[in-house]
Amino acid sequence: ASVNTPTKTQGVGKGRAADLRFIESVGRTIAQYSTRSKIVIEKSTVPIKTAEAIARVLTANETSGGTIGKKFWILSNPEFLAEGTAMRDLDAPDRVLIGGQVDDAVQVLVDIYANW
């Protein structure tokens, strides 16, 4: 999931904190339309613990639509993009960071990058 994460314009954290409503919306959509278990990769530049927020949204919505009992594994794979070189940085990153709680899910993404 890679979505816009603007700075909050109102409420707690106004002008400082990331507005996570788009990432939460993606979580609800994934839960609603998934018919089986999924690995969900958050790729946006988001604050620490955003994966936990996505997990809460997915868990709360996992029975709405789709198949009851599906599981979601959330991985963090932040982007490291510099202004002016973003496309090159996406194509040939100088570093790749992958975080997750389930080794098998992490290995799936490691294997994807190994073949990039």
N, CA, C and O atoms as a printed pandas DataFrame, in Angstrom:
     atom_number atom_name residue_name chain_id  residue_number  x_coord  y_coord  z_coord
0              1         N          ALA        A               1    0.859   -1.172    0.000
1              2        CA          ALA        A               1    0.000    0.000    0.000
2              3         C          ALA        A               1    0.902    1.230    0.000
3              4         O          ALA        A               1    1.714    1.424    0.905
4              5         N          SER        A               2    0.749    2.021   -0.991
5              6        CA          SER        A               2    1.517    3.252   -1.088
6              7         C          SER        A               2    0.540    4.374   -1.382
7              8         O          SER        A               2    0.014    4.483   -2.490
8              9         N          VAL        A               3    0.303    5.202   -0.386
9             10        CA          VAL        A               3   -0.693    6.262   -0.513
10            11         C          VAL        A               3   -0.131    7.584   -0.004
11            12         O          VAL        A               3    0.925    7.633    0.628
12            13         N          ASN        A               4   -0.852    8.631   -0.291
13            14        CA          ASN        A               4   -0.483    9.953    0.187
14            15         C          ASN        A               4   -0.560    9.986    1.720
15            16         O          ASN        A               4   -1.534    9.503    2.298
16            17         N          THR        A               5    0.443   10.543    2.369
17            18        CA          THR        A               5    0.434   10.693    3.827
18            19         C          THR        A               5    0.773   12.143    4.176
19            20         O          THR        A               5    1.873   12.445    4.638
20            21         N          PRO        A               6   -0.193   13.030    3.945
21            22        CA          PRO        A               6    0.052   14.452    4.223
22            23         C          PRO        A               6    0.144   14.719    5.723
23            24         O          PRO        A               6   -0.183   13.859    6.541
24            25         N          THR        A               7    0.582   15.893    6.060
25            26        CA          THR        A               7    0.613   16.321    7.453
26            27         C          THR        A               7   -0.805   16.684    7.882
27            28         O          THR        A               7   -1.566   17.281    7.121
28            29         N          LYS        A               8   -1.146   16.310    9.119
29            30        CA          LYS        A               8   -2.482   16.618    9.632
30            31         C          LYS        A               8   -2.719   18.128    9.631
31            32         O          LYS        A               8   -1.821   18.910    9.940
32            33         N          THR        A               9   -3.923   18.515    9.283
33            34        CA          THR        A               9   -4.262   19.944    9.240
34            35         C          THR        A               9   -5.200   20.338   10.375
35            36         O          THR        A               9   -5.538   21.512   10.528
36            37         N          GLN        A              10   -5.624   19.347   11.176
37            38        CA          GLN        A              10   -6.493   19.652   12.316
38            39         C          GLN        A              10   -6.341   18.574   13.374
39            40         O          GLN        A              10   -5.810   17.497   13.103
40            41         N          GLY        A              11   -6.805   18.864   14.568
41            42        CA          GLY        A              11   -6.779   17.897   15.659
42            43         C          GLY        A              11   -5.411   17.747   16.290
43            44         O          GLY        A              11   -4.507   18.550   16.055
44            45         N          VAL        A              12   -5.271   16.688   17.106
45            46        CA          VAL        A              12   -4.010   16.404   17.788
46            47         C          VAL        A              12   -2.922   16.151   16.751
47            48         O          VAL        A              12   -3.109   15.335   15.848
48            49         N          GLY        A              13   -1.810   16.826   16.866
49            50        CA          GLY        A              13   -0.699   16.682   15.930
50            51         C          GLY        A              13   -0.778   17.595   14.724
51            52         O          GLY        A              13    0.031   17.477   13.804
52            53         N          LYS        A              14   -1.745   18.505   14.715
53            54        CA          LYS        A              14   -1.917   19.432   13.593
54            55         C          LYS        A              14   -0.576   20.090   13.243
55            56         O          LYS        A              14    0.105   20.643   14.108
56            57         N          GLY        A              15   -0.216   20.019   11.955
57            58        CA          GLY        A              15    1.017   20.648   11.487
58            59         C          GLY        A              15    2.269   19.828   11.731
59            60         O          GLY        A              15    3.346   20.211   11.274
60            61         N          ARG        A              16    2.160   18.686   12.455
61            62        CA          ARG        A              16    3.344   17.882   12.779
62            63         C          ARG        A              16    3.180   16.405   12.420
63            64         O          ARG        A              16    4.083   15.803   11.840
64            65         N          ALA        A              17    2.043   15.827   12.761
65            66        CA          ALA        A              17    1.838   14.390   12.598
66            67         C          ALA        A              17    1.315   14.050   11.206
67            68         O          ALA        A              17    0.701   14.880   10.536
68            69         N          ALA        A              18    1.571   12.812   10.788
69            70        CA          ALA        A              18    1.064   12.333    9.498
70            71         C          ALA        A              18   -0.430   12.032    9.606
71            72         O          ALA        A              18   -0.901   11.500   10.611
72            73         N          ASP        A              19   -1.149   12.377    8.572
73            74        CA          ASP        A              19   -2.578   12.077    8.462
74            75         C          ASP        A              19   -2.691   10.680    7.861
75            76         O          ASP        A              19   -2.386   10.485    6.685
76            77         N          LEU        A              20   -3.126    9.709    8.658
77            78        CA          LEU        A              20   -3.146    8.313    8.227
78            79         C          LEU        A              20   -4.502    7.855    7.692
79            80         O          LEU        A              20   -4.726    6.655    7.532
80            81         N          ARG        A              21   -5.396    8.781    7.417
81            82        CA          ARG        A              21   -6.737    8.362    6.983
82            83         C          ARG        A              21   -6.698    7.606    5.662
83            84         O          ARG        A              21   -7.527    6.723    5.447
84            85         N          PHE        A              22   -5.764    7.922    4.772
85            86        CA          PHE        A              22   -5.706    7.215    3.493
86            87         C          PHE        A              22   -5.201    5.784    3.669
87            88         O          PHE        A              22   -5.709    4.863    3.029
88            89         N          ILE        A              23   -4.216    5.599    4.524
89            90        CA          ILE        A              23   -3.692    4.252    4.766
90            91         C          ILE        A              23   -4.733    3.407    5.494
91            92         O          ILE        A              23   -4.847    2.207    5.245
92            93         N          GLU        A              24   -5.500    4.041    6.403
93            94        CA          GLU        A              24   -6.576    3.322    7.085
94            95         C          GLU        A              24   -7.670    2.936    6.087
95            96         O          GLU        A              24   -8.239    1.849    6.181
96            97         N          SER        A              25   -7.960    3.809    5.149
97            98        CA          SER        A              25   -8.956    3.516    4.115
98            99         C          SER        A              25   -8.518    2.335    3.259
99           100         O          SER        A              25   -9.334    1.479    2.918
100          101         N          VAL        A              26   -7.242    2.284    2.911
101          102        CA          VAL        A              26   -6.716    1.167    2.142
102          103         C          VAL        A              26   -6.876   -0.130    2.928
103          104         O          VAL        A              26   -7.240   -1.161    2.361
104          105         N          GLY        A              27   -6.606   -0.082    4.224
105          106        CA          GLY        A              27   -6.773   -1.268    5.064
106          107         C          GLY        A              27   -8.206   -1.782    5.045
107          108         O          GLY        A              27   -8.441   -2.985    4.930
108          109         N          ARG        A              28   -9.163   -0.863    5.159
109          110        CA          ARG        A              28  -10.575   -1.265    5.109
110          111         C          ARG        A              28  -10.929   -1.865    3.752
111          112         O          ARG        A              28  -11.668   -2.847    3.677
112          113         N          THR        A              29  -10.406   -1.279    2.691
113          114        CA          THR        A              29  -10.697   -1.769    1.344
114          115         C          THR        A              29  -10.094   -3.158    1.126
115          116         O          THR        A              29  -10.746   -4.041    0.567
116          117         N          ILE        A              30   -8.861   -3.345    1.563
117          118        CA          ILE        A              30   -8.214   -4.663    1.432
118          119         C          ILE        A              30   -9.026   -5.711    2.187
119          120         O          ILE        A              30   -9.294   -6.788    1.655
120          121         N          ALA        A              31   -9.416   -5.405    3.413
121          122        CA          ALA        A              31  -10.197   -6.357    4.209
122          123         C          ALA        A              31  -11.534   -6.664    3.551
123          124         O          ALA        A              31  -11.981   -7.811    3.543
124          125         N          GLN        A              32  -12.161   -5.649    3.007
125          126        CA          GLN        A              32  -13.487   -5.823    2.408
126          127         C          GLN        A              32  -13.450   -6.708    1.158
127          128         O          GLN        A              32  -14.322   -7.559    0.975
128          129         N          TYR        A              33  -12.454   -6.513    0.307
129          130        CA          TYR        A              33  -12.451   -7.198   -0.979
130          131         C          TYR        A              33  -11.563   -8.431   -1.043
131          132         O          TYR        A              33  -11.588   -9.144   -2.046
132          133         N          SER        A              34  -10.788   -8.703   -0.018
133          134        CA          SER        A              34   -9.943   -9.894   -0.027
134          135         C          SER        A              34  -10.793  -11.132    0.181
135          136         O          SER        A              34  -11.663  -11.167    1.051
136          137         N          THR        A              35  -10.533  -12.139   -0.623
137          138        CA          THR        A              35  -11.257  -13.402   -0.488
138          139         C          THR        A              35  -10.367  -14.491    0.098
139          140         O          THR        A              35  -10.802  -15.627    0.286
140          141         N          ARG        A              36   -9.120  -14.136    0.383
141          142        CA          ARG        A              36   -8.198  -15.077    1.015
142          143         C          ARG        A              36   -7.123  -14.297    1.753
143          144         O          ARG        A              36   -7.088  -13.068    1.677
144          145         N          SER        A              37   -6.267  -14.977    2.448
145          146        CA          SER        A              37   -5.210  -14.339    3.220
146          147         C          SER        A              37   -4.263  -13.569    2.302
147          148         O          SER        A              37   -4.086  -13.922    1.136
148          149         N          LYS        A              38   -3.648  -12.497    2.853
149          150        CA          LYS        A              38   -2.785  -11.615    2.056
150          151         C          LYS        A              38   -1.582  -11.146    2.873
151          152         O          LYS        A              38   -1.642  -11.034    4.098
152          153         N          ILE        A              39   -0.501  -10.878    2.168
153          154        CA          ILE        A              39    0.605  -10.115    2.728
154          155         C          ILE        A              39    0.362   -8.680    2.289
155          156         O          ILE        A              39    0.220   -8.408    1.097
156          157         N          VAL        A              40    0.313   -7.765    3.242
157          158        CA          VAL        A              40    0.090   -6.350    2.953
158          159         C          VAL        A              40    1.402   -5.625    3.241
159          160         O          VAL        A              40    1.944   -5.717    4.342
160          161         N          ILE        A              41    1.904   -4.907    2.244
161          162        CA          ILE        A              41    3.178   -4.200    2.385
162          163         C          ILE        A              41    2.908   -2.714    2.395
163          164         O          ILE        A              41    2.380   -2.167    1.427
164          165         N          GLU        A              42    3.270   -2.050    3.495
165          166        CA          GLU        A              42    3.134   -0.593    3.530
166          167         C          GLU        A              42    4.443   -0.008    3.024
167          168         O          GLU        A              42    5.517   -0.226    3.586
168          169         N          LYS        A              43    4.307    0.744    1.941
169          170        CA          LYS        A              43    5.461    1.289    1.238
170          171         C          LYS        A              43    5.561    2.803    1.397
171          172         O          LYS        A              43    6.585    3.393    1.052
172          173         N          SER        A              44    4.526    3.429    1.908
173          174        CA          SER        A              44    4.531    4.881    2.076
174          175         C          SER        A              44    5.510    5.299    3.158
175          176         O          SER        A              44    5.886    4.504    4.020
176          177         N          THR        A              45    5.913    6.554    3.100
177          178        CA          THR        A              45    6.737    7.106    4.161
178          179         C          THR        A              45    5.794    7.460    5.305
179          180         O          THR        A              45    5.115    8.487    5.271
180          181         N          VAL        A              46    5.762    6.612    6.303
181          182        CA          VAL        A              46    4.807    6.748    7.401
182          183         C          VAL        A              46    5.535    6.637    8.738
183          184         O          VAL        A              46    6.663    6.148    8.798
184          185         N          PRO        A              47    4.890    7.090    9.803
185          186        CA          PRO        A              47    5.524    7.003   11.120
186          187         C          PRO        A              47    5.692    5.554   11.588
187          188         O          PRO        A              47    5.017    4.644   11.106
188          189         N          ILE        A              48    6.601    5.370   12.527
189          190        CA          ILE        A              48    6.794    4.077   13.174
190          191         C          ILE        A              48    5.463    3.623   13.770
191          192         O          ILE        A              48    4.680    4.443   14.248
192          193         N          LYS        A              49    5.217    2.349   13.741
193          194        CA          LYS        A              49    4.009    1.696   14.275
194          195         C          LYS        A              49    2.782    1.841   13.375
195          196         O          LYS        A              49    1.678    1.470   13.775
196          197         N          THR        A              50    2.960    2.372   12.171
197          198        CA          THR        A              50    1.830    2.446   11.245
198          199         C          THR        A              50    1.363    1.044   10.879
199          200         O          THR        A              50    0.167    0.826   10.685
200          201         N          ALA        A              51    2.286    0.090   10.782
201          202        CA          ALA        A              51    1.901   -1.291   10.477
202          203         C          ALA        A              51    0.935   -1.823   11.537
203          204         O          ALA        A              51    0.013   -2.572   11.213
204          205         N          GLU        A              52    1.138   -1.443   12.795
205          206        CA          GLU        A              52    0.223   -1.869   13.854
206          207         C          GLU        A              52   -1.162   -1.259   13.642
207          208         O          GLU        A              52   -2.174   -1.919   13.880
208          209         N          ALA        A              53   -1.211   -0.016   13.201
209          210        CA          ALA        A              53   -2.494    0.633   12.922
210          211         C          ALA        A              53   -3.199   -0.068   11.764
211          212         O          ALA        A              53   -4.413   -0.270   11.804
212          213         N          ILE        A              54   -2.437   -0.439   10.731
213          214        CA          ILE        A              54   -3.017   -1.161    9.602
214          215         C          ILE        A              54   -3.548   -2.509   10.079
215          216         O          ILE        A              54   -4.635   -2.926    9.679
216          217         N          ALA        A              55   -2.790   -3.186   10.928
217          218        CA          ALA        A              55   -3.222   -4.488   11.446
218          219         C          ALA        A              55   -4.539   -4.358   12.216
219          220         O          ALA        A              55   -5.422   -5.206   12.082
220          221         N          ARG        A              56   -4.671   -3.306   13.016
221          222        CA          ARG        A              56   -5.925   -3.100   13.765
222          223         C          ARG        A              56   -7.097   -2.894   12.810
223          224         O          ARG        A              56   -8.175   -3.450   13.019
224          225         N          VAL        A              57   -6.889   -2.096   11.761
225          226        CA          VAL        A              57   -7.956   -1.848   10.782
226          227         C          VAL        A              57   -8.319   -3.145   10.064
227          228         O          VAL        A              57   -9.501   -3.454    9.911
228          229         N          LEU        A              58   -7.325   -3.902    9.627
229          230        CA          LEU        A              58   -7.593   -5.155    8.923
230          231         C          LEU        A              58   -8.326   -6.143    9.817
231          232         O          LEU        A              58   -9.290   -6.777    9.388
232          233         N          THR        A              59   -7.872   -6.275   11.056
233          234        CA          THR        A              59   -8.508   -7.204   11.990
234          235         C          THR        A              59   -9.951   -6.804   12.266
235          236         O          THR        A              59  -10.838   -7.657   12.313
236          237         N          ALA        A              60  -10.183   -5.526   12.447
237          238        CA          ALA        A              60  -11.537   -5.047   12.740
238          239         C          ALA        A              60  -12.473   -5.235   11.556
239          240         O          ALA        A              60  -13.686   -5.337   11.737
240          241         N          ASN        A              61  -11.926   -5.282   10.353
241          242        CA          ASN        A              61  -12.752   -5.345    9.147
242          243         C          ASN        A              61  -12.617   -6.659    8.371
243          244         O          ASN        A              61  -13.183   -6.789    7.286
244          245         N          GLU        A              62  -11.887   -7.619    8.902
245          246        CA          GLU        A              62  -11.592   -8.799    8.093
246          247         C          GLU        A              62  -12.800   -9.680    7.797
247          248         O          GLU        A              62  -12.730  -10.506    6.887
248          249         N          THR        A              63  -13.888   -9.541    8.517
249          250        CA          THR        A              63  -15.056  -10.360    8.214
250          251         C          THR        A              63  -16.078   -9.633    7.358
251          252         O          THR        A              63  -17.103  -10.214    7.003
252          253         N          SER        A              64  -15.822   -8.369    7.019
253          254        CA          SER        A              64  -16.759   -7.640    6.159
254          255         C          SER        A              64  -16.432   -7.943    4.704
255          256         O          SER        A              64  -15.437   -7.456    4.167
256          257         N          GLY        A              65  -17.265   -8.739    4.078
257          258        CA          GLY        A              65  -16.999   -9.160    2.710
258          259         C          GLY        A              65  -15.943  -10.249    2.703
259          260         O          GLY        A              65  -15.341  -10.537    3.737
260          261         N          GLY        A              66  -15.718  -10.838    1.583
261          262        CA          GLY        A              66  -14.679  -11.851    1.473
262          263         C          GLY        A              66  -14.950  -13.064    2.338
263          264         O          GLY        A              66  -16.100  -13.367    2.656
264          265         N          THR        A              67  -13.905  -13.748    2.712
265          266        CA          THR        A              67  -14.004  -14.999    3.445
266          267         C          THR        A              67  -13.674  -14.776    4.918
267          268         O          THR        A              67  -12.661  -14.158    5.247
268          269         N          ILE        A              68  -14.517  -15.273    5.786
269          270        CA          ILE        A              68  -14.252  -15.188    7.225
270          271         C          ILE        A              68  -13.043  -16.068    7.540
271          272         O          ILE        A              68  -12.917  -17.169    7.003
272          273         N          GLY        A              69  -12.165  -15.590    8.399
273          274        CA          GLY        A              69  -11.010  -16.362    8.820
274          275         C          GLY        A              69   -9.744  -16.091    8.029
275          276         O          GLY        A              69   -8.716  -16.715    8.292
276          277         N          LYS        A              70   -9.787  -15.188    7.077
277          278        CA          LYS        A              70   -8.565  -14.881    6.343
278          279         C          LYS        A              70   -7.595  -14.156    7.273
279          280         O          LYS        A              70   -8.006  -13.512    8.238
280          281         N          LYS        A              71   -6.324  -14.268    6.972
281          282        CA          LYS        A              71   -5.294  -13.627    7.789
282          283         C          LYS        A              71   -4.555  -12.604    6.942
283          284         O          LYS        A              71   -4.481  -12.711    5.718
284          285         N          PHE        A              72   -4.011  -11.606    7.635
285          286        CA          PHE        A              72   -3.214  -10.580    6.973
286          287         C          PHE        A              72   -1.873  -10.467    7.689
287          288         O          PHE        A              72   -1.812  -10.387    8.916
288          289         N          TRP        A              73   -0.806  -10.462    6.902
289          290        CA          TRP        A              73    0.526  -10.246    7.438
290          291         C          TRP        A              73    0.988   -8.900    6.914
291          292         O          TRP        A              73    1.000   -8.670    5.705
292          293         N          ILE        A              74    1.368   -8.010    7.817
293          294        CA          ILE        A              74    1.750   -6.656    7.420
294          295         C          ILE        A              74    3.266   -6.533    7.470
295          296         O          ILE        A              74    3.903   -6.859    8.472
296          297         N          LEU        A              75    3.829   -6.053    6.363
297          298        CA          LEU        A              75    5.262   -5.782    6.291
298          299         C          LEU        A              75    5.478   -4.289    6.090
299          300         O          LEU        A              75    4.686   -3.614    5.433
300          301         N          SER        A              76    6.553   -3.792    6.661
301          302        CA          SER        A              76    6.971   -2.412    6.433
302          303         C          SER        A              76    8.159   -2.435    5.483
303          304         O          SER        A              76    9.122   -3.172    5.693
304          305         N          ASN        A              77    8.081   -1.623    4.437
305          306        CA          ASN        A              77    9.129   -1.535    3.433
306          307         C          ASN        A              77    9.230   -0.077    3.000
307          308         O          ASN        A              77    8.832    0.280    1.891
308          309         N          PRO        A              78    9.776    0.776    3.899
309          310        CA          PRO        A              78    9.777    2.215    3.608
310          311         C          PRO        A              78   10.600    2.566    2.374
311          312         O          PRO        A              78   11.583    1.909    2.031
312          313         N          GLU        A              79   10.155    3.621    1.733
313          314        CA          GLU        A              79   10.861    4.115    0.558
314          315         C          GLU        A              79   11.907    5.130    0.991
315          316         O          GLU        A              79   11.717    5.856    1.967
316          317         N          PHE        A              80   12.990    5.174    0.270
317          318        CA          PHE        A              80   14.040    6.157    0.501
318          319         C          PHE        A              80   14.232    6.911   -0.804
319          320         O          PHE        A              80   15.089    6.560   -1.615
320          321         N          LEU        A              81   13.438    7.935   -0.997
321          322        CA          LEU        A              81   13.467    8.686   -2.241
322          323         C          LEU        A              81   13.982   10.094   -2.006
323          324         O          LEU        A              81   13.635   10.740   -1.017
324          325         N          ALA        A              82   14.808   10.557   -2.919
325          326        CA          ALA        A              82   15.313   11.925   -2.847
326          327         C          ALA        A              82   14.686   12.730   -3.975
327          328         O          ALA        A              82   14.482   12.228   -5.081
328          329         N          GLU        A              83   14.389   13.979   -3.675
329          330        CA          GLU        A              83   13.821   14.853   -4.700
330          331         C          GLU        A              83   14.789   14.958   -5.871
331          332         O          GLU        A              83   15.982   15.196   -5.683
332          333         N          GLY        A              84   14.273   14.782   -7.065
333          334        CA          GLY        A              84   15.098   14.861   -8.260
334          335         C          GLY        A              84   15.636   13.524   -8.728
335          336         O          GLY        A              84   16.019   13.382   -9.889
336          337         N          THR        A              85   15.669   12.536   -7.838
337          338        CA          THR        A              85   16.158   11.205   -8.230
338          339         C          THR        A              85   15.173   10.107   -7.846
339          340         O          THR        A              85   15.551    8.938   -7.770
340          341         N          ALA        A              86   13.927   10.465   -7.606
341          342        CA          ALA        A              86   12.928    9.514   -7.102
342          343         C          ALA        A              86   12.761    8.304   -8.017
343          344         O          ALA        A              86   12.725    7.174   -7.530
344          345         N          MET        A              87   12.659    8.510   -9.315
345          346        CA          MET        A              87   12.462    7.386  -10.234
346          347         C          MET        A              87   13.681    6.454  -10.228
347          348         O          MET        A              87   13.533    5.232  -10.238
348          349         N          ARG        A              88   14.858    7.028  -10.214
349          350        CA          ARG        A              88   16.075    6.216  -10.162
350          351         C          ARG        A              88   16.146    5.472   -8.825
351          352         O          ARG        A              88   16.532    4.304   -8.779
352          353         N          ASP        A              89   15.771    6.155   -7.738
353          354        CA          ASP        A              89   15.795    5.533   -6.413
354          355         C          ASP        A              89   14.812    4.369   -6.330
355          356         O          ASP        A              89   15.096    3.368   -5.671
356          357         N          LEU        A              90   13.660    4.487   -6.989
357          358        CA          LEU        A              90   12.692    3.385   -7.014
358          359         C          LEU        A              90   13.221    2.198   -7.811
359          360         O          LEU        A              90   13.050    1.047   -7.409
360          361         N          ASP        A              91   13.860    2.482   -8.935
361          362        CA          ASP        A              91   14.343    1.432   -9.815
362          363         C          ASP        A              91   15.575    0.723   -9.257
363          364         O          ASP        A              91   15.716   -0.492   -9.399
364          365         N          ALA        A              92   16.460    1.479   -8.628
365          366        CA          ALA        A              92   17.707    0.910   -8.104
366          367         C          ALA        A              92   17.986    1.495   -6.722
367          368         O          ALA        A              92   18.872    2.338   -6.576
368          369         N          PRO        A              93   17.243    1.059   -5.709
369          370        CA          PRO        A              93   17.434    1.628   -4.368
370          371         C          PRO        A              93   18.829    1.311   -3.824
371          372         O          PRO        A              93   19.380    0.239   -4.075
372          373         N          ASP        A              94   19.387    2.267   -3.073
373          374        CA          ASP        A              94   20.704    2.035   -2.481
374          375         C          ASP        A              94   20.597    1.243   -1.173
375          376         O          ASP        A              94   21.609    0.802   -0.629
376          377         N          ARG        A              95   19.377    1.066   -0.673
377          378        CA          ARG        A              95   19.142    0.245    0.518
378          379         C          ARG        A              95   17.683   -0.196    0.516
379          380         O          ARG        A              95   16.807    0.486   -0.016
380          381         N          VAL        A              96   17.450   -1.340    1.118
381          382        CA          VAL        A              96   16.098   -1.877    1.239
382          383         C          VAL        A              96   15.920   -2.318    2.688
383          384         O          VAL        A              96   16.711   -3.100    3.216
384          385         N          LEU        A              97   14.886   -1.810    3.308
385          386        CA          LEU        A              97   14.571   -2.154    4.692
386          387         C          LEU        A              97   13.230   -2.866    4.695
387          388         O          LEU        A              97   12.248   -2.357    4.154
388          389         N          ILE        A              98   13.189   -4.050    5.308
389          390        CA          ILE        A              98   11.965   -4.829    5.395
390          391         C          ILE        A              98   11.739   -5.197    6.856
391          392         O          ILE        A              98   12.619   -5.756    7.510
392          393         N          GLY        A              99   10.567   -4.882    7.352
393          394        CA          GLY        A              99   10.228   -5.232    8.732
394          395         C          GLY        A              99    8.923   -5.990    8.773
395          396         O          GLY        A              99    8.011   -5.719    7.991
396          397         N          GLY        A             100    8.832   -6.935    9.680
397          398        CA          GLY        A             100    7.614   -7.711    9.834
398          399         C          GLY        A             100    7.757   -8.675   10.988
399          400         O          GLY        A             100    8.858   -8.885   11.497
400          401         N          GLN        A             101    6.654   -9.260   11.402
401          402        CA          GLN        A             101    6.668  -10.151   12.557
402          403         C          GLN        A             101    6.649  -11.629   12.188
403          404         O          GLN        A             101    6.861  -12.479   13.052
404          405         N          VAL        A             102    6.400  -11.951   10.920
405          406        CA          VAL        A             102    6.331  -13.346   10.484
406          407         C          VAL        A             102    7.433  -13.580    9.448
407          408         O          VAL        A             102    7.400  -13.021    8.352
408          409         N          ASP        A             103    8.404  -14.411    9.813
409          410        CA          ASP        A             103    9.572  -14.625    8.958
410          411         C          ASP        A             103    9.205  -15.093    7.553
411          412         O          ASP        A             103    9.824  -14.654    6.584
412          413         N          ASP        A             104    8.220  -15.965    7.420
413          414        CA          ASP        A             104    7.847  -16.461    6.088
414          415         C          ASP        A             104    7.329  -15.334    5.204
415          416         O          ASP        A             104    7.618  -15.303    4.008
416          417         N          ALA        A             105    6.567  -14.408    5.780
417          418        CA          ALA        A             105    6.052  -13.265    5.010
418          419         C          ALA        A             105    7.205  -12.349    4.602
419          420         O          ALA        A             105    7.250  -11.877    3.466
420          421         N          VAL        A             106    8.127  -12.099    5.517
421          422        CA          VAL        A             106    9.297  -11.273    5.206
422          423         C          VAL        A             106   10.095  -11.912    4.076
423          424         O          VAL        A             106   10.555  -11.216    3.171
424          425         N          GLN        A             107   10.261  -13.224    4.122
425          426        CA          GLN        A             107   11.043  -13.924    3.108
426          427         C          GLN        A             107   10.437  -13.777    1.712
427          428         O          GLN        A             107   11.167  -13.725    0.722
428          429         N          VAL        A             108    9.112  -13.710    1.628
429          430        CA          VAL        A             108    8.459  -13.504    0.326
430          431         C          VAL        A             108    8.947  -12.202   -0.299
431          432         O          VAL        A             108    9.279  -12.165   -1.484
432          433         N          LEU        A             109    8.992  -11.131    0.496
433          434        CA          LEU        A             109    9.447   -9.843   -0.034
434          435         C          LEU        A             109   10.947   -9.846   -0.309
435          436         O          LEU        A             109   11.395   -9.253   -1.290
436          437         N          VAL        A             110   11.721  -10.503    0.539
437          438        CA          VAL        A             110   13.153  -10.634    0.290
438          439         C          VAL        A             110   13.384  -11.322   -1.069
439          440         O          VAL        A             110   14.245  -10.902   -1.841
440          441         N          ASP        A             111   12.616  -12.372   -1.350
441          442        CA          ASP        A             111   12.747  -13.085   -2.613
442          443         C          ASP        A             111   12.370  -12.202   -3.807
443          444         O          ASP        A             111   12.988  -12.296   -4.868
444          445         N          ILE        A             112   11.369  -11.356   -3.636
445          446        CA          ILE        A             112   10.987  -10.441   -4.719
446          447         C          ILE        A             112   12.144   -9.492   -5.024
447          448         O          ILE        A             112   12.501   -9.302   -6.187
448          449         N          TYR        A             113   12.739   -8.890   -3.975
449          450        CA          TYR        A             113   13.868   -7.990   -4.197
450          451         C          TYR        A             113   15.085   -8.710   -4.766
451          452         O          TYR        A             113   15.849   -8.125   -5.535
452          453         N          ALA        A             114   15.270   -9.968   -4.396
453          454        CA          ALA        A             114   16.422  -10.724   -4.916
454          455         C          ALA        A             114   16.342  -10.890   -6.436
455          456         O          ALA        A             114   17.359  -11.051   -7.110
456          457         N          ASN        A             115   15.123  -10.847   -6.955
457          458        CA          ASN        A             115   14.930  -10.996   -8.401
458          459         C          ASN        A             115   14.655   -9.681   -9.101
459          460         O          ASN        A             115   14.295   -9.684  -10.278
460          461         N          TRP        A             116   14.812   -8.559   -8.420
461          462        CA          TRP        A             116   14.466   -7.237   -8.950
462          463         C          TRP        A             116   15.380   -6.863  -10.079
463          464         O          TRP        A             116   15.242   -5.783  -10.653
